[in-house]
Coordinates of C-alpha atoms in Angstrom, one line a residue:
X20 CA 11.9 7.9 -25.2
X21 CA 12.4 4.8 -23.0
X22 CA 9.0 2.7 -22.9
X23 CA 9.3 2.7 -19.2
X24 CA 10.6 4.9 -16.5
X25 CA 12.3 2.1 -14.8
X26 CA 13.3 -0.3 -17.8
X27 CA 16.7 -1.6 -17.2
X28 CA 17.0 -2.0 -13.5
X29 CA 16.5 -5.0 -12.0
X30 CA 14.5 -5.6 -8.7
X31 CA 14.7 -8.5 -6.1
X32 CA 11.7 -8.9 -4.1
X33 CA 12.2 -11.0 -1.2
X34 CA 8.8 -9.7 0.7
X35 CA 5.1 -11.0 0.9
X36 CA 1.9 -9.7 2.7
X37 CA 1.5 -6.0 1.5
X38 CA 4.2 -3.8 2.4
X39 CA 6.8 -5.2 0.6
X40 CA 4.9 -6.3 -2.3
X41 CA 3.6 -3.0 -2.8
X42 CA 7.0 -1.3 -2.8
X43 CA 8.4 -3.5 -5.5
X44 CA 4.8 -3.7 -7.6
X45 CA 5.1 0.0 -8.4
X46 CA 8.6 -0.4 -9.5
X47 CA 7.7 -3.4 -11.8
X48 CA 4.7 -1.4 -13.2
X49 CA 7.1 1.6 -13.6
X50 CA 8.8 -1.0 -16.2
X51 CA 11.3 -2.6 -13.5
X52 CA 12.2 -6.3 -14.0
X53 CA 11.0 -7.3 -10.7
X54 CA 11.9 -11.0 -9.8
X55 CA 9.7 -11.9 -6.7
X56 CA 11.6 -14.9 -4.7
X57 CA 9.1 -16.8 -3.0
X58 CA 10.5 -19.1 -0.2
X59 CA 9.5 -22.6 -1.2
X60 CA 7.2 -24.5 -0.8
X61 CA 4.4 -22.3 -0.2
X62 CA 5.4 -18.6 -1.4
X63 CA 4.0 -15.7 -0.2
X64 CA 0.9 -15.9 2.0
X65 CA -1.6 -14.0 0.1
X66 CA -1.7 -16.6 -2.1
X67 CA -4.0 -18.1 0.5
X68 CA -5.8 -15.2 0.8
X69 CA -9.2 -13.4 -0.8
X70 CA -10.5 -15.6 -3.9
X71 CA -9.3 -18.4 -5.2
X72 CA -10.2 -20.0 -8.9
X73 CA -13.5 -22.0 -9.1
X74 CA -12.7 -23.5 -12.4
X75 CA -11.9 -27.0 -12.0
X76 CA -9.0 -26.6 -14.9
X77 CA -7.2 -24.0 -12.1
X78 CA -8.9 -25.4 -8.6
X79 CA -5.6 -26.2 -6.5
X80 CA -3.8 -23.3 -8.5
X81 CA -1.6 -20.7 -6.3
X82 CA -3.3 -17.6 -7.9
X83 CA -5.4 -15.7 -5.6
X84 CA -7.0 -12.2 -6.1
X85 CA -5.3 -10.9 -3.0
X86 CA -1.8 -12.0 -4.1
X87 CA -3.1 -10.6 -7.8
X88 CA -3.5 -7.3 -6.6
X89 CA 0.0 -6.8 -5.1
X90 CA 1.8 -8.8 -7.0
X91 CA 1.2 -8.0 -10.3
X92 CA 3.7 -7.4 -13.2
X93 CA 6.4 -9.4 -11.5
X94 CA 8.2 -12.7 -12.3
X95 CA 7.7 -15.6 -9.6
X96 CA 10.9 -17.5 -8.8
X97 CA 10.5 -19.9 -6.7
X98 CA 13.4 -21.2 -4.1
X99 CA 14.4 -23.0 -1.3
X100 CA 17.0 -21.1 0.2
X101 CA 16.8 -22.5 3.2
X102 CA 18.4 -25.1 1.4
X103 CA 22.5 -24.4 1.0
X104 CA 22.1 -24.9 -2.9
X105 CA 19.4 -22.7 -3.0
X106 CA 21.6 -19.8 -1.2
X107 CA 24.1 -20.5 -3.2
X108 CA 22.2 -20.1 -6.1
X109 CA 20.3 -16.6 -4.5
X110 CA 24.2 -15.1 -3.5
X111 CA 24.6 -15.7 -7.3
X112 CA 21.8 -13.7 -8.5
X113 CA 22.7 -10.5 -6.0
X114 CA 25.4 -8.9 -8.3
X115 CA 22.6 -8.8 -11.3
X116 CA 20.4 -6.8 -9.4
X117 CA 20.3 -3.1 -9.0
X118 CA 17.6 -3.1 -5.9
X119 CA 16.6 -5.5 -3.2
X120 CA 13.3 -5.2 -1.0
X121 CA 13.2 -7.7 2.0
X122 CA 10.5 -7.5 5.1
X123 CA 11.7 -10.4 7.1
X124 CA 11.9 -10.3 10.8
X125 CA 15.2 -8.1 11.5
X126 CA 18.0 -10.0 12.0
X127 CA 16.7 -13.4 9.2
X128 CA 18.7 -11.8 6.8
X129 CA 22.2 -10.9 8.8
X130 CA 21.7 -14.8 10.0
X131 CA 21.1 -15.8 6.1
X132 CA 24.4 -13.8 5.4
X133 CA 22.6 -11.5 3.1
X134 CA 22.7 -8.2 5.4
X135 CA 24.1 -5.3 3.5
X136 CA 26.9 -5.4 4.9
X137 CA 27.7 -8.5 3.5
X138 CA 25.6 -8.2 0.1
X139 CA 27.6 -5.0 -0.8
X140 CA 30.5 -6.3 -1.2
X141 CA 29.9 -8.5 -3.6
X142 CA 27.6 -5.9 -5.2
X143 CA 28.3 -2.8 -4.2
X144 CA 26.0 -0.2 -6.5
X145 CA 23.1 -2.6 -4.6
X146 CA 20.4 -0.1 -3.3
X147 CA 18.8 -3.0 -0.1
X148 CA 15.8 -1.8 1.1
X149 CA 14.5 -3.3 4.6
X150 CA 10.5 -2.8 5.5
X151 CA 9.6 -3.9 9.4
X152 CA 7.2 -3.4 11.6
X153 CA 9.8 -0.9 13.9
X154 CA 12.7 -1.0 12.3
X155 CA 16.0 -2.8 12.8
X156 CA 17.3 -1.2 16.1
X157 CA 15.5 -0.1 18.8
X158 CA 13.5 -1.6 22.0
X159 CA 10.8 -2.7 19.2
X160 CA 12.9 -3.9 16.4
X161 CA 12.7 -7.5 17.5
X162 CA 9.0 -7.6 17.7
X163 CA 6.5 -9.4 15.3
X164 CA 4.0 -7.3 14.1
X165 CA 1.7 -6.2 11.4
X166 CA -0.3 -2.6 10.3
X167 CA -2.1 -3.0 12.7
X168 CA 0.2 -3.3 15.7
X169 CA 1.9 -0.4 14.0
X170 CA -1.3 1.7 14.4
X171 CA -1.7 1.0 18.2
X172 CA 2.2 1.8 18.8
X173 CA 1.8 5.1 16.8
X174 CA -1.1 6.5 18.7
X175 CA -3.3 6.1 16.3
X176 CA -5.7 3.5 16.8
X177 CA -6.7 5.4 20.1
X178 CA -8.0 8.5 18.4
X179 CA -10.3 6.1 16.3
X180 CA -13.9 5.7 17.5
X181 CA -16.6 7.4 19.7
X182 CA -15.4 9.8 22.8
X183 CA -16.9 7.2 25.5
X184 CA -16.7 3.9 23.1
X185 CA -13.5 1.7 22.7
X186 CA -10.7 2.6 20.5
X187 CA -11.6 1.4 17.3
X188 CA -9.6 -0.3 14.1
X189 CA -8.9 1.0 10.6
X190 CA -9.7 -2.4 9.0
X191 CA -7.6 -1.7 6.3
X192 CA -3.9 -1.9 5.4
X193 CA -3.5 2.2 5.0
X194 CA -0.3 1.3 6.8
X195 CA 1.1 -1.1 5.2
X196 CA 0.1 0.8 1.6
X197 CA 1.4 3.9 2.7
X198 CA 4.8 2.3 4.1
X199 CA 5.4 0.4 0.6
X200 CA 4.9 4.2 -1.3
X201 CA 7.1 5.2 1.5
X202 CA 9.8 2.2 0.5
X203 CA 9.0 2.6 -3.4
X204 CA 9.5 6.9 -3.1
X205 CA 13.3 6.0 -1.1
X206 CA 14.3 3.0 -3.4
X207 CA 13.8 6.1 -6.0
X208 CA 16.0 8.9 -4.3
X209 CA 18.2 6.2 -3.9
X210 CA 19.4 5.5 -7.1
X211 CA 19.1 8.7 -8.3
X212 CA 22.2 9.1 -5.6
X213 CA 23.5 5.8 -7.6
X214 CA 23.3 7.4 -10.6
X215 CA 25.4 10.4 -9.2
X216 CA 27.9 8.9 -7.0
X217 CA 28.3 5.2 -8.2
X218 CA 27.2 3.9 -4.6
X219 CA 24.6 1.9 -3.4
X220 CA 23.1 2.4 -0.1
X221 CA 21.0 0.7 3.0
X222 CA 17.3 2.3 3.1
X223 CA 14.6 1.3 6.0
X224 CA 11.3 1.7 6.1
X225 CA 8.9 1.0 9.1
X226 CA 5.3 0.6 9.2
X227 CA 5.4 2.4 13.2
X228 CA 7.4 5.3 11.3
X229 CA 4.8 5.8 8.7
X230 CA 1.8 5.8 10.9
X231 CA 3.4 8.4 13.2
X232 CA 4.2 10.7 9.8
X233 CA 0.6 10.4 9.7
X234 CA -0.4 12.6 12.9
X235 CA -0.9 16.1 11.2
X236 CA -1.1 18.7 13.9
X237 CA -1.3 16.8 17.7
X238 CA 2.4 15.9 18.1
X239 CA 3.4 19.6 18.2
X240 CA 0.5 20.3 20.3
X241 CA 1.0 17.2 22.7
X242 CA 4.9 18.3 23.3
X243 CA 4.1 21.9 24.0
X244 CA 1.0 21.4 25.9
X245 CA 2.2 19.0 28.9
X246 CA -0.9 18.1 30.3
X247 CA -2.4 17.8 27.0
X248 CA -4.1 14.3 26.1
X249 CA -6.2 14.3 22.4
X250 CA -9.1 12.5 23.0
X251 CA -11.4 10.3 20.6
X252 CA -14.0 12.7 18.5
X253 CA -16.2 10.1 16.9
X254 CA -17.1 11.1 13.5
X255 CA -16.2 14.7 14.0
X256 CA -12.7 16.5 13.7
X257 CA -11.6 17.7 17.0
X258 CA -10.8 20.9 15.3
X259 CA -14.6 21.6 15.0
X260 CA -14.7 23.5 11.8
X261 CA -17.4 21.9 11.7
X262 CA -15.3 19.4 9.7
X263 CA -16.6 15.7 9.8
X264 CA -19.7 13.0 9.2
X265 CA -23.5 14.2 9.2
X266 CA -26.8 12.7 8.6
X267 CA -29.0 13.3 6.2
X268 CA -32.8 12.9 6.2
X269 CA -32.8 9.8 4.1
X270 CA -30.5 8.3 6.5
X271 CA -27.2 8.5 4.2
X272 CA -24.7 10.7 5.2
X273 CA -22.0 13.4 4.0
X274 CA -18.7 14.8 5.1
X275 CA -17.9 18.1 5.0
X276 CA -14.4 19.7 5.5
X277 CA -14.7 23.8 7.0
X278 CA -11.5 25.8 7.3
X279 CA -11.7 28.7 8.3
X280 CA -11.9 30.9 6.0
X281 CA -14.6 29.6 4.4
X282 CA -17.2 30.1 7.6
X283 CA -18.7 32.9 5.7
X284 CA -19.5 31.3 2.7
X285 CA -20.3 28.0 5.0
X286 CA -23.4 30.4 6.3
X287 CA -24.2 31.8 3.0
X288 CA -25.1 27.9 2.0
X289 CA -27.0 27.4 5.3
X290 CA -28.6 30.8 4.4
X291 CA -28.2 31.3 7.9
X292 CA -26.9 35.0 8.3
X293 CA -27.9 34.8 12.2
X294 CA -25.0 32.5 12.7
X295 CA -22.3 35.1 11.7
X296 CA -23.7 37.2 14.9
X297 CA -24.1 34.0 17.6
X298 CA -20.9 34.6 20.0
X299 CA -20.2 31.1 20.2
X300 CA -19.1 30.6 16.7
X301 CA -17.3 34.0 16.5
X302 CA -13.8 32.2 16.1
X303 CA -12.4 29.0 15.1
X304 CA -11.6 28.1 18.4
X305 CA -15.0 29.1 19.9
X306 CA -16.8 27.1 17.0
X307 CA -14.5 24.1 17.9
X308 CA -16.1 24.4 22.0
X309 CA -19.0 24.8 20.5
X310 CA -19.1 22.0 17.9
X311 CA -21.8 19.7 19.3
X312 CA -23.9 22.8 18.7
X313 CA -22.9 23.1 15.0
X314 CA -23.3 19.5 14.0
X315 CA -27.2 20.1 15.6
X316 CA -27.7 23.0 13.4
X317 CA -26.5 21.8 10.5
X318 CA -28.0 18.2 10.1
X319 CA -31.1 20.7 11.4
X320 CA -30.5 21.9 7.7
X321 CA -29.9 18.8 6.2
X322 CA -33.4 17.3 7.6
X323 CA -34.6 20.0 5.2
X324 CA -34.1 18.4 1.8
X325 CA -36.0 15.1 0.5
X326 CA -32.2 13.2 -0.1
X327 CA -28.3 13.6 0.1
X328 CA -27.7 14.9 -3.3
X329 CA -30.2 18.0 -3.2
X330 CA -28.4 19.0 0.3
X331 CA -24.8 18.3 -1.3
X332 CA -26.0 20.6 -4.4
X333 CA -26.4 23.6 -2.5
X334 CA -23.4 23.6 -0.3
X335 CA -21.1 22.8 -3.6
X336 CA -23.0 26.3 -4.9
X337 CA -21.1 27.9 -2.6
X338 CA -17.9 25.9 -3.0
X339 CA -17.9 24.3 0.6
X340 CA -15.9 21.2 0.3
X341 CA -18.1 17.7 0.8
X342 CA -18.6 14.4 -0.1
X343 CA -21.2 11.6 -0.1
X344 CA -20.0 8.8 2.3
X345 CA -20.2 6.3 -0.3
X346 CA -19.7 2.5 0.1
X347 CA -16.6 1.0 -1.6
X348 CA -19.5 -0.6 -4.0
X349 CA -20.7 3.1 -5.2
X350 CA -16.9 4.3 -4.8
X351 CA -16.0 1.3 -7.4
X352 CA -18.3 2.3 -9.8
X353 CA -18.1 6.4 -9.7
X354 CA -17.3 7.5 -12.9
X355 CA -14.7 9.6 -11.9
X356 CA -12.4 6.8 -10.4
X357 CA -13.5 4.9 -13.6
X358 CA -12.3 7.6 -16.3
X359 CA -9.0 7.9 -14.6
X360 CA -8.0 4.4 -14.0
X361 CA -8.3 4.4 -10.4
X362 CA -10.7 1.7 -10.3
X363 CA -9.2 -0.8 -13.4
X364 CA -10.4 -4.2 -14.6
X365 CA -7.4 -6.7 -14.8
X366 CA -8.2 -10.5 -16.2
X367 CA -6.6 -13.7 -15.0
X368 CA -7.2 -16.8 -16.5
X369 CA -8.2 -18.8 -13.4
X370 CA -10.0 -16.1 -11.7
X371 CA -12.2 -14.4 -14.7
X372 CA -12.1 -10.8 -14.9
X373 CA -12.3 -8.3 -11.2
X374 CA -10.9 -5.1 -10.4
X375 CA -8.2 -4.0 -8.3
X376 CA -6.9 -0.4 -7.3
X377 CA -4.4 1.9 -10.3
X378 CA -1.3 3.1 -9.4
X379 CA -1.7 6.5 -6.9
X380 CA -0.1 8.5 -8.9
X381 CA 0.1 9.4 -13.3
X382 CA 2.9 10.7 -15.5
X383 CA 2.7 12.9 -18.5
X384 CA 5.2 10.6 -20.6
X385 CA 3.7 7.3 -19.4
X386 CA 1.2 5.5 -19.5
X387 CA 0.4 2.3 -17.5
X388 CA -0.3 -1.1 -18.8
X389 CA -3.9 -2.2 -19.8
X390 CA -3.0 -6.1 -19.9
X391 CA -1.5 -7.1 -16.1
X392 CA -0.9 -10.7 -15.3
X393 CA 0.5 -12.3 -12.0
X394 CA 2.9 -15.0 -12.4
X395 CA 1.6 -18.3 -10.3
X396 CA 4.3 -19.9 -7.9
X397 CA 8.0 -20.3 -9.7
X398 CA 6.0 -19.7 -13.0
X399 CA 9.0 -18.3 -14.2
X400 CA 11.8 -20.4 -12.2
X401 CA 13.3 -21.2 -15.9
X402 CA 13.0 -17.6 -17.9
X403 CA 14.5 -16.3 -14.6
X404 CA 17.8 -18.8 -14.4
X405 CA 18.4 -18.5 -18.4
X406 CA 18.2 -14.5 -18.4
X407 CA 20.0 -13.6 -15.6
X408 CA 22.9 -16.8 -14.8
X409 CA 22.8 -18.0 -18.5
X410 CA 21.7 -21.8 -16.9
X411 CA 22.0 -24.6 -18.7
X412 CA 18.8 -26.5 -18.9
X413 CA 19.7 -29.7 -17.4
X414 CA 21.1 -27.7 -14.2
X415 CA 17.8 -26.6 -13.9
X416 CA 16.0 -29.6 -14.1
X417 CA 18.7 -30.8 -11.2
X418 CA 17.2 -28.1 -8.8
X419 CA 13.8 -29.2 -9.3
X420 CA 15.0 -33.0 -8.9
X421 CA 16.6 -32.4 -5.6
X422 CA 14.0 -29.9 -4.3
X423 CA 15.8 -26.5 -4.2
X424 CA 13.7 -24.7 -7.4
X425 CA 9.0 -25.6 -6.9
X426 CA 6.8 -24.5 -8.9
X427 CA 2.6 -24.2 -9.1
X428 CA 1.1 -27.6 -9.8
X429 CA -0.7 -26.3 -12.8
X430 CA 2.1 -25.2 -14.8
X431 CA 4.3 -27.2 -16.0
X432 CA 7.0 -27.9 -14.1
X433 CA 9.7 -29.3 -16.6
X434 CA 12.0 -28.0 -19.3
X435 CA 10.7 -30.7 -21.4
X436 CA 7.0 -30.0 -20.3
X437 CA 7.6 -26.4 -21.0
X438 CA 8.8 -27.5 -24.5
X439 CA 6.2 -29.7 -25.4
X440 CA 3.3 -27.0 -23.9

């Protein structure tokens, strides 16, 4: 059995931020050899971003825990190909590579001369994968953007928030996760058609696309209803159900999830056998007109017991689906997420020991890595150049002489360094 379900391809990564680096981390955890070009002299951004080492042995270091977390398991080249040499030298790496993953603006790469069209034919079995805000055509595709310009254009962001408040944001890159899975999932399918055909192929992926996957019921709604406009429900699901956020006595708070089917044994917990009679909540769609009434009623029943968990005990008698509305702090340290690795501890040697998210998903025949490390900037300029184009060592040493190859300050920088360390 191979250790790994993707050992033996190789993975360019020409992306930074989140998208991108998430599409190409899950292949390099998956056991891809993921080289991640970072564009000299800086690299990726995130390595300015969340916390940096303390230490003064790694102060001035590139690591950071934000780049950490989405960058993982990957190899850090680090290039100027801006620089002519340096595309030379990136044009020479394409035909060792089985994937590429870019999120530039669209049209850097055709101007590079590293579109597909060009890269294929000196690589043709090259699967390129491009991740934008809207994609490369269309009235948006030249616009800058991140997740969460992606959320306003989807129609998202305005559903967020209280009915007569302001939209409001989801301060989080669900976006640009999701559109990286999204990437990571195609790149997949993709060379399984590889595999069976012998051909690469062009895939896109688009934050503005993902976010509108993400509408579940309203589209259909929207287009058939033509004066229909869905309206912001606070912290309730316009569907009523009642499906959403209520208060508890001791001022925390639950959610609770009702389909329909499960009204009766919703009342059964409530013990509340006068509700199964009220002519307002004799039908989904009546209980939905009425929800304001049923979010009364049932933080009524909530302001019964002394504290959350006694109120979440008896509706999980009757198998009603709910939750505590934890904090990330009390989410972190649930046992649960704990025992199945979705909360794991990772150690860096400049940033001590912190956790980041596991992968999503698990496999019966694998098992993921319990030692991760993130490479700092161009950490492995030299491993990468001898592997893949067989480079002499003093060639090397003439890109980092005239500029084209940079590396983190506190590794060394050298072959000769690197030998004598």
């Amino acid at each position: 059995m191979m250790k790994s379900m993707l050992q033996g391809y190789r993975v360019l990564d020409m992306t930074q931020i989140v998208a991108g680096p998430t599409c190409s981390r899950i292949m390099a955890e998956l056991g891809a050899d993921v080289i991640k070009l970072e564009l000299a002299p800086y690299g990726d951004r995130t390595r300015f971003g969340g916390l940096k080492p303390r230490d003064p042995a790694h102060k001035g270091s590139s690591q950071s825990t934000y780049y950490f977390q989405h960058n993982h398991s990957k190899r850090s080249l680090a290039l100027d190909w801006k620089n002519p040499q340096g595309l030379a030298l990136l044009r020479a790496l394409i035909p060792h590579f089985d994937v590429l993953v870019e999120n530039f603006s669209p049209g850097v790469m055709e101007r590079a001369g590293l579109s597909y069209e060009e890269l294929k034919k000196i690589n043709p079995r090259l699967v390129m994968c491009s991740i934008s805000l809207a994609g490369q055509t269309g009235p948006l595709s030249q616009k800058p953007g991140y997740d969460y310009i992606a959320q306003a254009y989807a129609g998202i962001t305005d559903l967020i928030g209280d009915p007569d408040g302001d939209p409001a944001l989801i301060t989080m890159a669900m976006g640009d996760t999701a559109t990286g899975i999204s990437a990571a999932m195609a790149i997949g399918y993709a060379l399984l058609h590889r595999e069976r055909t012998g051909q690469g192929q062009y895939v896109e992926a688009t934050l503005l696309d993902t976010y509108f996957q993400m509408h579940e019921v309203a589209i259909p709604r929207v287009s058939l209803r033509k004066n229909y406009t869905p309206r912001r429900t606070g912290s309730q699901h316009p569907d009523g159900g009642p499906t959403g956020v209520f208060k508890c006595a001791d001022g925390s708070y639950i959610a609770l999830a009702i389909l329909p089917h499960q009204w009766k044994a919703f009342v059964q917990a409530l013990d509340a056998p006068e509700l199964l009679d009220d002519p307002r909540y004799a039908t989904a769609a009546l209980r939905r007109d009425h929800n304001e009434d049923l979010k009364n009623t049932l933080e009524g029943w909530l302001g019964g017991f002394d504290n959350r968990d006694d109120a979440l005990a008896a509706l999980e008698k009757h198998r009603i689906p709910c939750a505590p509305v934890l904090t990330l702090n009390e989410a972190m340290a649930h046992p649960h997420l704990k025992q199945r690795n979705t909360v794991r501890q990772v150690h860096d040697a400049g940033l001590g020991s912190f956790d980041i998210p596991g992968l999503p998903v698990t496999f019966s025949s694998w098992k993921p890595e319990k030692k991760l490390q993130a490479g700092l900037l161009g950490e492995h300029n030299e491993s990468v150049l001898r592997d893949i184009l067989a480079m002499p060592d003093e060639n090397i040493e003439q890109l980092y002489d005239e500029g084209v190859l940079i590396k983190d300050k506190t590794a060394p920088r050298s072959i000769k360094e690197t030998t004598e360390t």
